[in-house]
Tab-separated table of C-alpha atoms in Angstrom:
chain	number	residue	atom	x	y	z
E	26	MET	CA	2.108	-5.852	72.803
E	27	LYS	CA	-1.350	-7.504	71.643
E	28	PHE	CA	-3.767	-5.630	69.472
E	29	LYS	CA	-6.215	-3.968	71.353
E	30	LYS	CA	-9.546	-2.781	69.449
E	31	LEU	CA	-10.054	1.203	68.811
E	32	PHE	CA	-13.795	0.711	69.814
E	33	ASN	CA	-15.938	-1.921	71.465
E	34	ARG	CA	-19.128	-0.404	70.241
E	35	ILE	CA	-20.314	2.096	67.553
E	36	GLU	CA	-22.182	5.215	68.412
E	37	SER	CA	-22.159	6.837	64.657
E	38	ILE	CA	-20.211	7.202	61.836
E	39	LYS	CA	-20.251	10.520	60.277
E	40	LEU	CA	-19.252	11.542	56.803
E	41	GLU	CA	-19.282	15.383	56.474
E	42	ASN	CA	-18.742	17.076	53.084
E	43	VAL	CA	-16.626	14.658	51.867
E	44	THR	CA	-15.132	14.419	48.514
E	45	LYS	CA	-13.006	12.113	46.439
E	46	ARG	CA	-11.710	12.971	42.885
E	47	TYR	CA	-9.781	11.040	39.987
E	48	GLY	CA	-8.475	13.934	37.970
E	49	ASP	CA	-11.364	15.537	36.614
E	50	ARG	CA	-13.884	13.039	37.763
E	51	PHE	CA	-15.764	12.846	40.938
E	52	ALA	CA	-16.126	9.342	42.616
E	53	VAL	CA	-17.666	11.179	45.840
E	54	ARG	CA	-18.734	14.670	45.829
E	55	ASP	CA	-20.016	16.708	49.212
E	56	LEU	CA	-21.102	13.664	50.621
E	57	ASP	CA	-23.016	14.191	54.417
E	58	LEU	CA	-24.291	10.800	55.744
E	59	GLU	CA	-24.351	9.493	59.147
E	60	VAL	CA	-24.695	5.860	60.105
E	61	ARG	CA	-26.375	5.394	63.530
E	62	GLY	CA	-24.764	2.888	65.866
E	63	GLY	CA	-26.553	-0.897	65.489
E	64	GLU	CA	-28.245	-0.407	62.092
E	65	LEU	CA	-27.514	-1.939	58.766
E	66	MET	CA	-27.072	1.124	56.274
E	67	ILE	CA	-27.332	-0.075	52.740
E	68	LEU	CA	-25.541	2.011	50.276
E	69	ILE	CA	-27.061	1.325	46.216
E	70	GLY	CA	-27.013	3.129	43.238
E	71	ARG	CA	-25.671	2.609	39.660
E	72	SER	CA	-22.311	1.405	38.953
E	73	GLY	CA	-19.998	4.462	39.390
E	74	SER	CA	-22.311	6.063	41.881
E	75	GLY	CA	-19.775	6.054	44.497
E	76	LYS	CA	-21.104	3.616	46.876
E	77	THR	CA	-17.759	1.507	47.104
E	78	THR	CA	-15.629	4.777	47.577
E	79	THR	CA	-17.766	5.907	50.352
E	80	LEU	CA	-17.296	2.393	51.958
E	81	ARG	CA	-13.614	2.356	51.643
E	82	MET	CA	-13.316	5.508	53.337
E	83	ILE	CA	-14.753	4.485	56.267
E	84	ASN	CA	-11.578	2.110	56.912
E	85	ARG	CA	-9.137	4.350	55.141
E	86	LEU	CA	-8.317	2.313	52.238
E	87	ILE	CA	-9.654	5.146	50.297
E	88	GLU	CA	-8.310	8.555	51.610
E	89	PRO	CA	-10.964	11.456	51.072
E	90	ASP	CA	-9.595	14.814	49.260
E	91	SER	CA	-11.446	16.762	51.701
E	92	GLY	CA	-14.283	16.679	54.206
E	93	ARG	CA	-14.264	14.510	57.355
E	94	VAL	CA	-14.952	10.831	58.183
E	95	SER	CA	-15.572	9.987	61.691
E	96	ILE	CA	-16.245	7.147	64.294
E	97	ASN	CA	-17.582	7.895	67.551
E	98	GLY	CA	-16.681	11.490	67.016
E	99	THR	CA	-12.979	10.673	66.166
E	100	ASP	CA	-11.579	11.625	62.964
E	101	VAL	CA	-10.460	8.471	61.191
E	102	GLU	CA	-7.398	10.020	60.146
E	103	ASP	CA	-6.256	10.265	63.682
E	104	PHE	CA	-6.380	6.301	63.864
E	105	ASP	CA	-3.155	4.079	62.698
E	106	PRO	CA	-4.768	2.761	59.424
E	107	VAL	CA	-3.737	-0.984	60.194
E	108	ARG	CA	-4.904	-0.676	63.827
E	109	LEU	CA	-8.150	0.831	62.527
E	110	ARG	CA	-9.036	-1.980	59.809
E	111	ARG	CA	-8.026	-4.806	62.335
E	112	SER	CA	-10.980	-3.043	64.626
E	113	ILE	CA	-13.481	-3.369	61.720
E	114	GLY	CA	-14.622	-6.430	59.605
E	115	TYR	CA	-14.343	-6.249	55.881
E	116	VAL	CA	-16.288	-8.455	53.538
E	117	ILE	CA	-15.972	-8.292	49.668
E	118	GLN	CA	-17.670	-10.022	46.684
E	119	ASN	CA	-14.836	-11.938	45.383
E	120	ILE	CA	-14.022	-12.772	49.091
E	121	GLY	CA	-10.303	-12.578	48.739
E	122	LEU	CA	-9.493	-16.184	50.417
E	123	LEU	CA	-5.911	-17.307	50.207
E	124	PRO	CA	-5.966	-20.526	48.047
E	125	HIS	CA	-2.683	-22.030	49.433
E	126	LEU	CA	-4.352	-21.911	53.157
E	127	LYS	CA	-6.785	-24.076	54.560
E	128	VAL	CA	-10.174	-22.846	55.777
E	129	SER	CA	-8.909	-22.971	59.450
E	130	GLU	CA	-5.836	-20.745	58.489
E	131	ASN	CA	-7.683	-18.239	56.713
E	132	ILE	CA	-10.094	-17.450	59.167
E	133	GLY	CA	-7.357	-17.773	61.940
E	134	LEU	CA	-4.620	-15.337	59.972
E	135	ILE	CA	-5.467	-12.435	61.956
E	136	LEU	CA	-5.716	-14.286	65.029
E	137	LYS	CA	-2.181	-15.924	64.390
E	138	LEU	CA	-0.815	-12.398	63.700
E	139	GLU	CA	-2.147	-11.231	66.939
E	140	GLY	CA	-0.104	-14.093	68.911
E	141	TRP	CA	-2.712	-16.278	69.879
E	142	ASP	CA	-1.892	-19.711	70.631
E	143	GLU	CA	-2.661	-22.453	68.394
E	144	ALA	CA	-5.569	-24.215	70.411
E	145	LYS	CA	-7.389	-20.748	70.994
E	146	ILE	CA	-7.249	-20.347	67.560
E	147	ARG	CA	-8.733	-23.700	66.782
E	148	GLU	CA	-11.423	-23.031	69.205
E	149	ARG	CA	-12.171	-19.642	68.184
E	150	VAL	CA	-12.482	-20.766	64.146
E	151	SER	CA	-14.595	-23.674	65.274
E	152	GLU	CA	-17.033	-21.360	66.968
E	153	LEU	CA	-16.994	-19.133	63.614
E	154	LEU	CA	-17.797	-22.159	61.321
E	155	ASN	CA	-20.700	-23.172	63.452
E	156	PHE	CA	-22.039	-19.572	63.733
E	157	VAL	CA	-22.052	-19.551	60.017
E	158	SER	CA	-23.748	-23.048	59.829
E	159	LEU	CA	-20.405	-24.792	58.443
E	160	PRO	CA	-19.517	-27.882	60.348
E	161	PRO	CA	-16.149	-27.861	61.548
E	162	LYS	CA	-15.066	-31.295	61.192
E	163	SER	CA	-16.027	-31.090	57.588
E	164	PHE	CA	-14.398	-27.778	56.665
E	165	MET	CA	-11.431	-26.818	59.152
E	166	ASP	CA	-9.002	-28.670	56.319
E	167	ARG	CA	-10.838	-27.576	53.297
E	168	TYR	CA	-8.826	-25.433	50.836
E	169	PRO	CA	-10.850	-22.373	49.210
E	170	HIS	CA	-11.052	-24.249	45.621
E	171	GLN	CA	-12.888	-27.392	47.413
E	172	LEU	CA	-15.763	-24.967	48.680
E	173	SER	CA	-18.698	-23.798	46.571
E	174	GLY	CA	-19.661	-20.048	46.208
E	175	GLY	CA	-21.829	-19.595	49.218
E	176	GLN	CA	-19.400	-21.719	51.575
E	177	GLN	CA	-16.593	-19.340	49.945
E	178	GLN	CA	-18.746	-16.512	51.225
E	179	ARG	CA	-19.305	-17.844	54.414
E	180	ILE	CA	-15.499	-18.233	55.364
E	181	GLY	CA	-15.531	-14.561	54.225
E	182	LEU	CA	-18.169	-13.534	56.899
E	183	ALA	CA	-16.447	-15.664	59.509
E	184	ARG	CA	-12.779	-14.196	58.717
E	185	ALA	CA	-14.329	-10.788	59.393
E	186	LEU	CA	-15.646	-11.518	62.568
E	187	ALA	CA	-12.635	-13.410	64.034
E	188	MET	CA	-11.730	-10.181	66.132
E	189	ASP	CA	-15.164	-9.467	67.147
E	190	PRO	CA	-15.511	-5.945	65.804
E	191	PRO	CA	-18.450	-3.752	66.354
E	192	LEU	CA	-18.291	-2.530	62.492
E	193	LEU	CA	-18.485	-4.311	59.485
E	194	LEU	CA	-18.366	-3.541	55.881
E	195	MET	CA	-19.814	-5.417	53.255
E	196	ASP	CA	-19.342	-4.885	49.619
E	197	GLU	CA	-21.753	-6.970	47.545
E	198	PRO	CA	-21.194	-10.162	49.388
E	199	PHE	CA	-23.738	-11.904	47.790
E	200	GLY	CA	-23.468	-10.535	44.259
E	201	ALA	CA	-21.932	-13.203	42.397
E	202	LEU	CA	-24.271	-16.030	43.761
E	203	ASP	CA	-27.344	-17.707	42.117
E	204	PRO	CA	-30.605	-16.600	42.789
E	205	LEU	CA	-31.516	-19.675	45.162
E	206	LEU	CA	-28.456	-19.323	47.387
E	207	ARG	CA	-28.454	-15.233	47.246
E	208	THR	CA	-32.125	-15.885	48.721
E	209	GLN	CA	-30.957	-18.370	51.390
E	210	LEU	CA	-28.078	-16.456	52.489
E	211	GLN	CA	-29.898	-13.394	52.576
E	212	ASP	CA	-32.274	-15.107	55.032
E	213	GLU	CA	-29.652	-16.122	57.195
E	214	PHE	CA	-28.288	-13.080	57.169
E	215	CYS	CA	-31.385	-11.612	58.380
E	216	LYS	CA	-30.858	-13.696	61.642
E	217	ILE	CA	-26.990	-13.440	62.074
E	218	LYS	CA	-27.597	-9.571	62.024
E	219	LYS	CA	-29.694	-9.885	65.212
E	220	GLU	CA	-27.559	-12.248	67.137
E	221	LEU	CA	-24.333	-10.124	66.081
E	222	GLY	CA	-25.688	-6.479	67.191
E	223	LYS	CA	-23.427	-4.883	65.161
E	224	THR	CA	-23.572	-1.775	62.928
E	225	ILE	CA	-23.255	-2.913	59.542
E	226	VAL	CA	-22.818	-0.628	56.437
E	227	PHE	CA	-23.627	-3.076	53.285
E	228	VAL	CA	-23.125	-2.031	49.371
E	229	THR	CA	-25.498	-3.672	46.441
E	230	HIS	CA	-26.720	-3.061	43.326
E	231	ASP	CA	-29.949	-5.049	43.962
E	232	ILE	CA	-33.200	-2.917	45.512
E	233	ASN	CA	-34.840	-6.162	46.710
E	234	GLU	CA	-31.523	-7.213	48.849
E	235	ALA	CA	-31.538	-3.502	50.095
E	236	PHE	CA	-35.086	-3.709	51.348
E	237	LYS	CA	-34.976	-7.171	52.980
E	238	LEU	CA	-31.895	-6.417	54.631
E	239	GLY	CA	-31.551	-2.440	55.722
E	240	ASP	CA	-32.736	-0.505	58.501
E	241	ARG	CA	-32.284	2.350	56.032
E	242	VAL	CA	-30.989	2.757	52.660
E	243	ALA	CA	-29.012	5.390	51.131
E	244	ILE	CA	-29.422	6.071	47.471
E	245	MET	CA	-26.469	7.512	45.431
E	246	ASP	CA	-25.850	8.790	42.140
E	247	ASN	CA	-23.083	10.501	39.983
E	248	ALA	CA	-21.438	10.680	43.246
E	249	SER	CA	-24.021	12.207	45.382
E	250	LEU	CA	-26.180	11.080	47.934
E	251	VAL	CA	-29.812	11.510	46.466
E	252	GLN	CA	-32.032	10.331	49.539
E	253	VAL	CA	-31.804	8.118	52.574
E	254	GLY	CA	-34.759	6.604	54.436
E	255	THR	CA	-36.349	3.457	55.531
E	256	PRO	CA	-37.609	1.131	52.544
E	257	GLU	CA	-41.292	2.594	53.339
E	258	GLU	CA	-40.197	6.176	52.946
E	259	LEU	CA	-38.296	5.393	50.054
E	260	ILE	CA	-41.218	3.658	48.049
E	261	PHE	CA	-44.002	6.217	49.426
E	262	GLU	CA	-42.235	9.391	49.542
E	263	PRO	CA	-39.349	9.372	46.741
E	264	SER	CA	-37.778	12.492	46.881
E	265	SER	CA	-37.176	12.093	42.614
E	266	GLU	CA	-37.893	10.485	39.943
E	267	LEU	CA	-34.604	8.762	39.864
E	268	VAL	CA	-35.483	7.334	43.192
E	269	SER	CA	-38.543	6.142	42.080
E	270	GLU	CA	-37.301	4.580	39.288
E	271	ILE	CA	-34.666	2.748	41.570
E	272	VAL	CA	-37.172	1.190	44.061
E	273	ASP	CA	-39.477	0.726	41.134
E	274	SER	CA	-42.190	2.241	42.907
E	275	LYS	CA	-44.434	3.157	39.940
E	276	ARG	CA	-44.581	-0.408	38.459
E	277	LYS	CA	-43.541	-3.326	40.816
E	278	TYR	CA	-45.604	-2.019	43.719
E	279	ARG	CA	-48.583	-0.206	42.248
E	280	HIS	CA	-49.493	-3.210	39.651
E	281	MET	CA	-48.506	-5.952	41.158
E	282	GLU	CA	-51.851	-7.375	41.381
E	283	ALA	CA	-51.608	-8.042	37.729
E	284	LEU	CA	-48.639	-10.093	37.773
E	285	LYS	CA	-48.857	-13.863	38.242
E	286	VAL	CA	-46.317	-15.881	39.829
E	287	ARG	CA	-44.302	-17.142	36.435
E	288	ASP	CA	-43.380	-14.134	35.878
E	289	MET	CA	-40.849	-14.304	38.904
E	290	MET	CA	-39.864	-18.057	38.600
E	291	GLN	CA	-36.544	-19.181	38.571
E	292	PRO	CA	-35.846	-22.791	37.076
E	293	LEU	CA	-34.466	-25.101	39.488
E	294	ASP	CA	-32.084	-27.531	39.112
E	295	PRO	CA	-33.053	-31.419	40.291
E	296	GLY	CA	-29.778	-31.391	42.358
E	297	TYR	CA	-31.507	-29.298	44.979
E	298	PHE	CA	-34.207	-32.230	45.434
E	299	LEU	CA	-33.626	-34.882	48.629
E	300	GLU	CA	-35.762	-37.724	49.393
E	301	GLY	CA	-37.819	-37.243	52.479
E	302	ASN	CA	-36.770	-40.697	54.129
E	303	MET	CA	-33.162	-39.837	53.727
E	304	PRO	CA	-31.511	-40.024	57.316
E	305	ALA	CA	-29.927	-36.348	58.440
E	306	GLU	CA	-26.315	-37.922	58.437
E	307	ILE	CA	-26.653	-38.645	54.921
E	308	ALA	CA	-28.216	-35.821	53.892
E	309	LEU	CA	-25.231	-33.617	55.423
E	310	ARG	CA	-22.716	-35.298	53.648
E	311	LYS	CA	-24.228	-34.982	50.386
E	312	MET	CA	-25.126	-31.199	50.906
E	313	VAL	CA	-21.561	-30.460	52.040
E	314	ASP	CA	-20.197	-32.629	49.015
E	315	ALA	CA	-22.325	-30.796	46.763
E	316	GLY	CA	-22.105	-27.397	47.993
E	317	LEU	CA	-25.862	-26.980	48.964
E	318	GLU	CA	-27.055	-24.268	51.374
E	319	VAL	CA	-30.395	-25.310	51.013
E	320	ALA	CA	-32.026	-28.543	49.441
E	321	PHE	CA	-35.947	-29.363	48.757
E	322	VAL	CA	-37.441	-32.435	50.276
E	323	PHE	CA	-40.365	-34.574	48.820
E	324	LYS	CA	-42.158	-35.846	52.072
E	325	GLU	CA	-44.410	-38.773	52.456
E	326	SER	CA	-47.183	-36.782	52.878
E	327	GLY	CA	-47.024	-35.544	49.347
E	328	THR	CA	-46.144	-32.347	50.362
E	329	VAL	CA	-42.525	-30.572	49.855
E	330	GLY	CA	-40.372	-29.260	52.681
E	331	ARG	CA	-37.447	-27.157	52.686
E	332	ILE	CA	-34.387	-27.835	54.672
E	333	SER	CA	-31.157	-25.843	55.382
E	334	LEU	CA	-27.661	-26.891	55.959
E	335	ASN	CA	-27.702	-25.581	59.228
E	336	LYS	CA	-30.898	-27.417	60.154
E	337	VAL	CA	-29.366	-30.673	59.137
E	338	LEU	CA	-25.986	-29.962	60.985
E	339	LYS	CA	-28.008	-29.599	64.241
E	340	ALA	CA	-30.027	-33.081	63.539
E	341	GLY	CA	-26.454	-34.918	63.285
E	342	ASN	CA	-26.769	-38.522	64.171
E	343	THR	CA	-30.226	-38.589	65.809
E	344	GLY	CA	-31.389	-40.768	63.464
E	345	LYS	CA	-34.075	-38.472	61.951
E	346	SER	CA	-35.129	-38.480	58.788
E	347	LEU	CA	-35.430	-35.333	56.385
E	348	ASN	CA	-39.336	-35.864	56.588
E	349	GLU	CA	-39.010	-35.365	60.334
E	350	ILE	CA	-37.024	-31.814	60.196
E	351	SER	CA	-37.902	-30.200	56.966
E	352	LYS	CA	-40.412	-27.215	57.079
E	353	SER	CA	-43.384	-27.494	54.620
E	354	LEU	CA	-42.793	-24.781	51.887
E	355	PRO	CA	-45.923	-23.268	50.123
E	356	VAL	CA	-46.445	-24.376	46.463
E	357	PHE	CA	-48.420	-22.266	43.806
E	358	PRO	CA	-49.549	-22.989	40.484
E	359	ALA	CA	-47.777	-20.752	37.691
E	360	ASP	CA	-50.912	-18.707	37.027
E	361	ALA	CA	-51.586	-17.562	40.567
E	362	SER	CA	-51.663	-14.152	41.547
E	363	LEU	CA	-48.394	-12.619	42.454
E	364	PHE	CA	-49.808	-10.442	44.937
E	365	GLU	CA	-51.697	-13.167	46.604
E	366	ALA	CA	-48.752	-15.472	46.744
E	367	LEU	CA	-46.622	-12.765	48.083
E	368	THR	CA	-49.026	-11.839	50.941
E	369	GLN	CA	-49.169	-15.595	51.924
E	370	LEU	CA	-45.774	-16.036	51.969
E	371	LYS	CA	-45.515	-12.798	54.318
E	372	GLU	CA	-48.076	-13.967	56.613
E	373	GLU	CA	-46.093	-17.504	56.922
E	374	GLY	CA	-42.804	-15.670	57.465
E	375	GLU	CA	-41.451	-17.444	54.139
E	376	SER	CA	-39.167	-15.875	51.494
E	377	MET	CA	-39.387	-18.665	49.065
E	378	ALA	CA	-41.871	-21.170	47.442
E	379	LEU	CA	-42.075	-23.672	44.896
E	380	VAL	CA	-43.996	-23.103	41.738
E	381	LEU	CA	-45.251	-25.947	39.382
E	382	GLY	CA	-44.998	-24.906	35.552
E	383	GLY	CA	-45.198	-27.548	33.070
E	384	GLY	CA	-45.245	-30.521	35.436
E	385	LYS	CA	-41.622	-29.162	36.743
E	386	CYS	CA	-40.879	-27.408	39.890
E	387	ARG	CA	-39.303	-23.921	39.722
């Protein structure tokens, strides 16, 4: 008998008076939290605050000692744990790809276990690879060790989406990536989550990532929920000094005008730059081989552009050069006001810019 999902959509997830202990230590204590259907709920807190334990109690990788976890009003203990987990997508930081299996086999593993035929599996895998901006022809037959960190993370997401689950649990999926790649994947995930239309519970330790991705953010500390709210509510109405410290409301937001762009600079490896007159099909091979998800282009006009792997993929063999398909990127001097630079980025709908410091791009 083929697998049937336990739920086609999520109305709500409720954790009611949930407690989990290990010996004398509380991992989660008297937790009450509701995740609304269709929202992206962020769990954030210091190490050991209980956020990952909370996440894993939803799909029964960890069982609570007391309290109730329910999905759409049904206690998760009433579900068979295997059926429950196959009805929920799960993405973790170390991804967990099987090293001896090809990309296509990693993504299609659950589909194979469910009895799908090979042609249907390959079709679904191709669809998912395109969805996460990886060319199927270039990645189907690669092994995990042949992928960059960003590419592996995309494969992990594709695998979690294989059965089209209505709920995704994501445990610091971008935590091990370098800042530039992390920003790029965050940007793409913002777009992906709109297309997915799924309920997502997302663990992170990065407040900027939480504010960028989350509809609401739940702050945890010492095994307890401290405050839950929208980013705006947490910034302007923190319930405690702890929340104020975590969201950095006193320093980062009230004194931003005193900061300069150089205070936020990250050095950029020259390998991220491509010549603007390079044909898209050549750029695609270079980006795939180098494991680049994003690159920067020196354009003929003297400006600098940004190009994503997905954009290069879509250009295909059209004969277009990177000059034609790249998007112009803001460039700031190192001593520019951070507040003014961020205001410009917001107005232009950008999340990154290049900074000229000491003659180098950052």
